[in-house]
Amino acid sequence: QKEVEQDPGPLSVPEGAIVSLNCTYSNSAFQYFMWYRQYSRKGPELLMYTYSSGNKEDGRFTAQVDKSSKYISLFIRDSQPSDSATYLCAMIVNRDDKIIFGKGTRLHILP
Amino acid sequence: ETGVTQSPTHLIKTRGQQVTLRCSSQSGHNTVSWYQQALGQGPQFIFQYYREEENGRGNFPPRFSGLQFPNYSSELNVNALELDDSALYLCASSSPIGQSFSTDTQYFGPGTRLTVL
């Protein structure tokens, strides 16, 4: 079993829809849970992170972590064509550890 | 755009050759990590350098080696290239160890696309 599982998609939704992206993981020691956005031919950009369980909101983005289920989610409200990218979930045990990434989900927002 | 730069942007090599990839860190960041991202996959950790010493290594063979310089820039060297080494190589610089985690903790560069024929 991989440490982090993520459906690669692609996921296509109409503009304005709510997008839900998810990952599961197996290592209960993970403490930091991150979401990166990666545009084509670019490096990953850290969108949001959550420490331990709970929710975090930043504008149109909401990150949720359920450590009891080992399940994390990213919700994008009022999706825009500019949100079209690959979204990578990622996790670390401690701040300076290596990052463990999911495969990434390719998201297409249709105008 | 982050302050992390990588060179070259693209590179084509043949099997058995050696390659050196370069990375310049974000200002104020003294830790550099290298990741390999194969097509359709998430990045995989190769190693991390802190104060010019290797500070953690992923599951990569010894033919992957690195250096960090006093100005915190870094090199990734790969010897005896194999076809499976074809990937996007990402460099990430991190703020000093011990600082609290934030969205400014780590920045990735745009990557070097390596093709091995």
mmCIF file of N, CA, C and O in Angstrom, chain A residues 4-67:
data_model
loop_
_atom_site.group_PDB
_atom_site.id
_atom_site.type_symbol
_atom_site.label_atom_id
_atom_site.label_comp_id
_atom_site.label_asym_id
_atom_site.label_seq_id
_atom_site.Cartn_x
_atom_site.Cartn_y
_atom_site.Cartn_z
ATOM 1 N N VAL A 4 0.557 7.466 0.351
ATOM 2 C CA VAL A 4 -0.467 8.463 0.023
ATOM 3 C C VAL A 4 -1.142 8.055 -1.288
ATOM 4 O O VAL A 4 -0.459 7.828 -2.284
ATOM 5 N N GLU A 5 -2.452 7.952 -1.274
ATOM 6 C CA GLU A 5 -3.220 7.571 -2.456
ATOM 7 C C GLU A 5 -4.047 8.757 -2.931
ATOM 8 O O GLU A 5 -4.725 9.408 -2.123
ATOM 9 N N GLN A 6 -4.003 9.000 -4.240
ATOM 10 C CA GLN A 6 -4.764 10.115 -4.809
ATOM 11 C C GLN A 6 -5.218 9.718 -6.201
ATOM 12 O O GLN A 6 -4.420 9.217 -6.997
ATOM 13 N N ASP A 7 -6.488 9.916 -6.492
ATOM 14 C CA ASP A 7 -7.038 9.594 -7.807
ATOM 15 C C ASP A 7 -6.475 10.566 -8.836
ATOM 16 O O ASP A 7 -6.629 11.779 -8.681
ATOM 17 N N PRO A 8 -5.825 10.076 -9.893
ATOM 18 C CA PRO A 8 -5.182 10.974 -10.856
ATOM 19 C C PRO A 8 -6.128 11.709 -11.787
ATOM 20 O O PRO A 8 -5.713 12.653 -12.475
ATOM 21 N N GLY A 9 -7.401 11.319 -11.809
ATOM 22 C CA GLY A 9 -8.367 11.963 -12.699
ATOM 23 C C GLY A 9 -8.137 11.547 -14.142
ATOM 24 O O GLY A 9 -7.706 10.422 -14.397
ATOM 25 N N PRO A 10 -8.411 12.408 -15.146
ATOM 26 C CA PRO A 10 -8.731 13.821 -14.969
ATOM 27 C C PRO A 10 -10.168 14.052 -14.482
ATOM 28 O O PRO A 10 -11.026 13.200 -14.646
ATOM 29 N N LEU A 11 -10.351 15.196 -13.855
ATOM 30 C CA LEU A 11 -11.640 15.604 -13.343
ATOM 31 C C LEU A 11 -12.058 16.871 -14.083
ATOM 32 O O LEU A 11 -11.319 17.860 -14.066
ATOM 33 N N SER A 12 -13.203 16.812 -14.756
ATOM 34 C CA SER A 12 -13.692 17.969 -15.518
ATOM 35 C C SER A 12 -14.994 18.445 -14.918
ATOM 36 O O SER A 12 -15.925 17.643 -14.748
ATOM 37 N N VAL A 13 -15.064 19.734 -14.580
ATOM 38 C CA VAL A 13 -16.277 20.300 -13.997
ATOM 39 C C VAL A 13 -16.575 21.640 -14.671
ATOM 40 O O VAL A 13 -15.652 22.307 -15.155
ATOM 41 N N PRO A 14 -17.839 22.052 -14.692
ATOM 42 C CA PRO A 14 -18.174 23.339 -15.316
ATOM 43 C C PRO A 14 -17.774 24.499 -14.412
ATOM 44 O O PRO A 14 -17.734 24.363 -13.171
ATOM 45 N N GLU A 15 -17.481 25.622 -15.014
ATOM 46 C CA GLU A 15 -17.128 26.830 -14.274
ATOM 47 C C GLU A 15 -18.218 27.157 -13.256
ATOM 48 O O GLU A 15 -19.409 27.031 -13.539
ATOM 49 N N GLY A 16 -17.798 27.533 -12.051
ATOM 50 C CA GLY A 16 -18.739 27.890 -11.000
ATOM 51 C C GLY A 16 -19.100 26.737 -10.078
ATOM 52 O O GLY A 16 -19.663 26.958 -8.998
ATOM 53 N N ALA A 17 -18.765 25.520 -10.447
ATOM 54 C CA ALA A 17 -19.093 24.354 -9.626
ATOM 55 C C ALA A 17 -18.158 24.262 -8.425
ATOM 56 O O ALA A 17 -17.095 24.892 -8.382
ATOM 57 N N ILE A 18 -18.572 23.458 -7.450
ATOM 58 C CA ILE A 18 -17.704 23.162 -6.309
ATOM 59 C C ILE A 18 -16.900 21.913 -6.652
ATOM 60 O O ILE A 18 -17.444 20.901 -7.084
ATOM 61 N N VAL A 19 -15.593 22.025 -6.443
ATOM 62 C CA VAL A 19 -14.698 20.903 -6.734
ATOM 63 C C VAL A 19 -14.279 20.255 -5.414
ATOM 64 O O VAL A 19 -13.988 20.955 -4.434
ATOM 65 N N SER A 20 -14.257 18.940 -5.400
ATOM 66 C CA SER A 20 -13.799 18.197 -4.228
ATOM 67 C C SER A 20 -12.653 17.280 -4.636
ATOM 68 O O SER A 20 -12.805 16.442 -5.521
ATOM 69 N N LEU A 21 -11.504 17.468 -4.017
ATOM 70 C CA LEU A 21 -10.327 16.646 -4.278
ATOM 71 C C LEU A 21 -9.962 15.930 -2.984
ATOM 72 O O LEU A 21 -10.054 16.524 -1.900
ATOM 73 N N ASN A 22 -9.532 14.671 -3.093
ATOM 74 C CA ASN A 22 -9.333 13.877 -1.882
ATOM 75 C C ASN A 22 -8.069 13.033 -1.939
ATOM 76 O O ASN A 22 -7.596 12.680 -3.025
ATOM 77 N N CYS A 23 -7.573 12.699 -0.758
ATOM 78 C CA CYS A 23 -6.452 11.769 -0.632
ATOM 79 C C CYS A 23 -6.647 10.928 0.616
ATOM 80 O O CYS A 23 -7.248 11.390 1.590
ATOM 81 N N THR A 24 -6.133 9.720 0.568
ATOM 82 C CA THR A 24 -6.057 8.897 1.763
ATOM 83 C C THR A 24 -4.591 8.597 2.039
ATOM 84 O O THR A 24 -3.744 8.676 1.136
ATOM 85 N N TYR A 25 -4.294 8.264 3.266
ATOM 86 C CA TYR A 25 -2.912 7.969 3.625
ATOM 87 C C TYR A 25 -2.868 6.855 4.653
ATOM 88 O O TYR A 25 -3.883 6.515 5.280
ATOM 89 N N SER A 26 -1.683 6.290 4.830
ATOM 90 C CA SER A 26 -1.570 5.128 5.717
ATOM 91 C C SER A 26 -0.731 5.403 6.968
ATOM 92 O O SER A 26 -0.892 4.728 7.973
ATOM 93 N N ASN A 27 0.142 6.411 6.921
ATOM 94 C CA ASN A 27 1.061 6.667 8.031
ATOM 95 C C ASN A 27 0.417 7.604 9.053
ATOM 96 O O ASN A 27 0.257 8.800 8.805
ATOM 97 N N SER A 28 0.066 7.073 10.210
ATOM 98 C CA SER A 28 -0.617 7.874 11.230
ATOM 99 C C SER A 28 0.298 8.913 11.868
ATOM 100 O O SER A 28 -0.152 9.762 12.633
ATOM 101 N N ALA A 29 1.598 8.867 11.573
ATOM 102 C CA ALA A 29 2.533 9.835 12.144
ATOM 103 C C ALA A 29 2.512 11.182 11.416
ATOM 104 O O ALA A 29 3.059 12.166 11.921
ATOM 105 N N PHE A 30 1.901 11.240 10.223
ATOM 106 C CA PHE A 30 1.848 12.510 9.498
ATOM 107 C C PHE A 30 1.152 13.567 10.343
ATOM 108 O O PHE A 30 0.113 13.309 10.964
ATOM 109 N N GLN A 31 1.739 14.774 10.366
ATOM 110 C CA GLN A 31 1.164 15.866 11.155
ATOM 111 C C GLN A 31 0.787 17.074 10.299
ATOM 112 O O GLN A 31 -0.091 17.833 10.668
ATOM 113 N N TYR A 32 1.533 17.291 9.212
ATOM 114 C CA TYR A 32 1.268 18.423 8.342
ATOM 115 C C TYR A 32 0.692 17.894 7.033
ATOM 116 O O TYR A 32 1.244 16.963 6.435
ATOM 117 N N PHE A 33 -0.385 18.498 6.597
ATOM 118 C CA PHE A 33 -1.087 18.053 5.394
ATOM 119 C C PHE A 33 -1.197 19.252 4.453
ATOM 120 O O PHE A 33 -1.744 20.286 4.816
ATOM 121 N N MET A 34 -0.651 19.089 3.254
ATOM 122 C CA MET A 34 -0.558 20.208 2.327
ATOM 123 C C MET A 34 -1.260 19.922 1.009
ATOM 124 O O MET A 34 -1.439 18.763 0.615
ATOM 125 N N TRP A 35 -1.636 20.979 0.352
ATOM 126 C CA TRP A 35 -2.147 20.920 -1.016
ATOM 127 C C TRP A 35 -1.305 21.857 -1.887
ATOM 128 O O TRP A 35 -1.126 23.032 -1.553
ATOM 129 N N TYR A 36 -0.785 21.290 -2.972
ATOM 130 C CA TYR A 36 -0.010 22.048 -3.934
ATOM 131 C C TYR A 36 -0.787 22.117 -5.241
ATOM 132 O O TYR A 36 -1.492 21.192 -5.618
ATOM 133 N N ARG A 37 -0.598 23.210 -5.955
ATOM 134 C CA ARG A 37 -1.134 23.360 -7.296
ATOM 135 C C ARG A 37 0.054 23.412 -8.243
ATOM 136 O O ARG A 37 1.032 24.116 -7.996
ATOM 137 N N GLN A 38 -0.055 22.668 -9.331
ATOM 138 C CA GLN A 38 1.030 22.635 -10.314
ATOM 139 C C GLN A 38 0.471 22.868 -11.703
ATOM 140 O O GLN A 38 -0.278 22.046 -12.226
ATOM 141 N N TYR A 39 0.839 23.998 -12.277
ATOM 142 C CA TYR A 39 0.469 24.277 -13.653
ATOM 143 C C TYR A 39 1.462 23.570 -14.571
ATOM 144 O O TYR A 39 2.582 23.245 -14.179
ATOM 145 N N SER A 40 1.038 23.381 -15.816
ATOM 146 C CA SER A 40 1.872 22.692 -16.786
ATOM 147 C C SER A 40 3.224 23.395 -16.926
ATOM 148 O O SER A 40 3.293 24.620 -17.020
ATOM 149 N N ARG A 41 4.294 22.619 -16.890
ATOM 150 C CA ARG A 41 5.656 23.113 -17.065
ATOM 151 C C ARG A 41 6.111 24.059 -15.943
ATOM 152 O O ARG A 41 7.007 24.872 -16.124
ATOM 153 N N LYS A 42 5.468 23.924 -14.770
ATOM 154 C CA LYS A 42 5.866 24.735 -13.619
ATOM 155 C C LYS A 42 6.112 23.823 -12.422
ATOM 156 O O LYS A 42 5.684 22.666 -12.398
ATOM 157 N N GLY A 43 6.791 24.374 -11.398
ATOM 158 C CA GLY A 43 6.958 23.636 -10.158
ATOM 159 C C GLY A 43 5.707 23.727 -9.296
ATOM 160 O O GLY A 43 4.866 24.602 -9.504
ATOM 161 N N PRO A 44 5.554 22.838 -8.338
ATOM 162 C CA PRO A 44 4.402 22.892 -7.432
ATOM 163 C C PRO A 44 4.424 24.165 -6.580
ATOM 164 O O PRO A 44 5.495 24.617 -6.167
ATOM 165 N N GLU A 45 3.233 24.683 -6.313
ATOM 166 C CA GLU A 45 3.068 25.888 -5.500
ATOM 167 C C GLU A 45 2.204 25.524 -4.302
ATOM 168 O O GLU A 45 1.104 24.987 -4.481
ATOM 169 N N LEU A 46 2.696 25.787 -3.093
ATOM 170 C CA LEU A 46 1.934 25.438 -1.895
ATOM 171 C C LEU A 46 0.712 26.339 -1.772
ATOM 172 O O LEU A 46 0.825 27.557 -1.648
ATOM 173 N N LEU A 47 -0.469 25.720 -1.794
ATOM 174 C CA LEU A 47 -1.724 26.463 -1.687
ATOM 175 C C LEU A 47 -2.128 26.641 -0.227
ATOM 176 O O LEU A 47 -2.441 27.737 0.209
ATOM 177 N N MET A 48 -2.170 25.522 0.479
ATOM 178 C CA MET A 48 -2.652 25.537 1.860
ATOM 179 C C MET A 48 -2.013 24.401 2.628
ATOM 180 O O MET A 48 -1.625 23.387 2.037
ATOM 181 N N TYR A 49 -1.932 24.572 3.929
ATOM 182 C CA TYR A 49 -1.520 23.462 4.762
ATOM 183 C C TYR A 49 -2.375 23.456 6.019
ATOM 184 O O TYR A 49 -2.911 24.472 6.438
ATOM 185 N N THR A 50 -2.487 22.276 6.621
ATOM 186 C CA THR A 50 -3.211 22.114 7.884
ATOM 187 C C THR A 50 -2.327 21.321 8.815
ATOM 188 O O THR A 50 -1.701 20.343 8.390
ATOM 189 N N TYR A 51 -2.272 21.749 10.041
ATOM 190 C CA TYR A 51 -1.532 21.000 11.057
ATOM 191 C C TYR A 51 -2.535 20.179 11.850
ATOM 192 O O TYR A 51 -3.492 20.725 12.392
ATOM 193 N N SER A 52 -2.333 18.873 11.860
ATOM 194 C CA SER A 52 -3.201 17.931 12.563
ATOM 195 C C SER A 52 -4.604 17.955 11.950
ATOM 196 O O SER A 52 -4.771 18.251 10.779
ATOM 197 N N SER A 53 -5.626 17.650 12.718
ATOM 198 C CA SER A 53 -6.982 17.559 12.180
ATOM 199 C C SER A 53 -7.652 18.912 12.112
ATOM 200 O O SER A 53 -7.206 19.871 12.732
ATOM 201 N N GLY A 54 -8.745 18.963 11.352
ATOM 202 C CA GLY A 54 -9.546 20.175 11.334
ATOM 203 C C GLY A 54 -9.717 20.744 9.958
ATOM 204 O O GLY A 54 -9.325 20.143 8.963
ATOM 205 N N ASN A 55 -10.327 21.918 9.920
ATOM 206 C CA ASN A 55 -10.600 22.615 8.674
ATOM 207 C C ASN A 55 -9.799 23.907 8.612
ATOM 208 O O ASN A 55 -9.470 24.499 9.636
ATOM 209 N N LYS A 56 -9.516 24.329 7.392
ATOM 210 C CA LYS A 56 -8.865 25.613 7.188
ATOM 211 C C LYS A 56 -9.423 26.226 5.919
ATOM 212 O O LYS A 56 -9.533 25.531 4.905
ATOM 213 N N GLU A 57 -9.773 27.483 5.974
ATOM 214 C CA GLU A 57 -10.369 28.156 4.825
ATOM 215 C C GLU A 57 -9.490 29.316 4.389
ATOM 216 O O GLU A 57 -8.946 30.059 5.213
ATOM 217 N N ASP A 58 -9.347 29.475 3.067
ATOM 218 C CA ASP A 58 -8.585 30.593 2.517
ATOM 219 C C ASP A 58 -9.254 30.998 1.216
ATOM 220 O O ASP A 58 -9.063 30.356 0.186
ATOM 221 N N GLY A 59 -10.082 32.026 1.295
ATOM 222 C CA GLY A 59 -10.802 32.479 0.101
ATOM 223 C C GLY A 59 -11.736 31.392 -0.405
ATOM 224 O O GLY A 59 -12.589 30.891 0.333
ATOM 225 N N ARG A 60 -11.550 30.992 -1.653
ATOM 226 C CA ARG A 60 -12.423 29.974 -2.245
ATOM 227 C C ARG A 60 -12.001 28.554 -1.895
ATOM 228 O O ARG A 60 -12.665 27.593 -2.297
ATOM 229 N N PHE A 61 -10.902 28.402 -1.176
ATOM 230 C CA PHE A 61 -10.346 27.086 -0.879
ATOM 231 C C PHE A 61 -10.582 26.700 0.580
ATOM 232 O O PHE A 61 -10.410 27.514 1.478
ATOM 233 N N THR A 62 -10.974 25.439 0.785
ATOM 234 C CA THR A 62 -11.120 24.892 2.132
ATOM 235 C C THR A 62 -10.420 23.549 2.178
ATOM 236 O O THR A 62 -10.667 22.687 1.330
ATOM 237 N N ALA A 63 -9.531 23.385 3.165
ATOM 238 C CA ALA A 63 -8.844 22.110 3.369
ATOM 239 C C ALA A 63 -9.400 21.450 4.614
ATOM 240 O O ALA A 63 -9.657 22.115 5.615
ATOM 241 N N GLN A 64 -9.626 20.144 4.533
ATOM 242 C CA GLN A 64 -10.131 19.384 5.669
ATOM 243 C C GLN A 64 -9.229 18.185 5.913
ATOM 244 O O GLN A 64 -8.763 17.540 4.969
ATOM 245 N N VAL A 65 -8.999 17.886 7.180
ATOM 246 C CA VAL A 65 -8.217 16.717 7.559
ATOM 247 C C VAL A 65 -9.000 15.927 8.593
ATOM 248 O O VAL A 65 -9.448 16.477 9.598
ATOM 249 N N ASP A 66 -9.160 14.634 8.330
ATOM 250 C CA ASP A 66 -9.788 13.719 9.280
ATOM 251 C C ASP A 66 -8.761 12.640 9.598
ATOM 252 O O ASP A 66 -8.623 11.664 8.861
ATOM 253 N N LYS A 67 -8.028 12.828 10.694
ATOM 254 C CA LYS A 67 -6.952 11.893 11.022
ATOM 255 C C LYS A 67 -7.505 10.529 11.432
ATOM 256 O O LYS A 67 -6.841 9.517 11.255
#
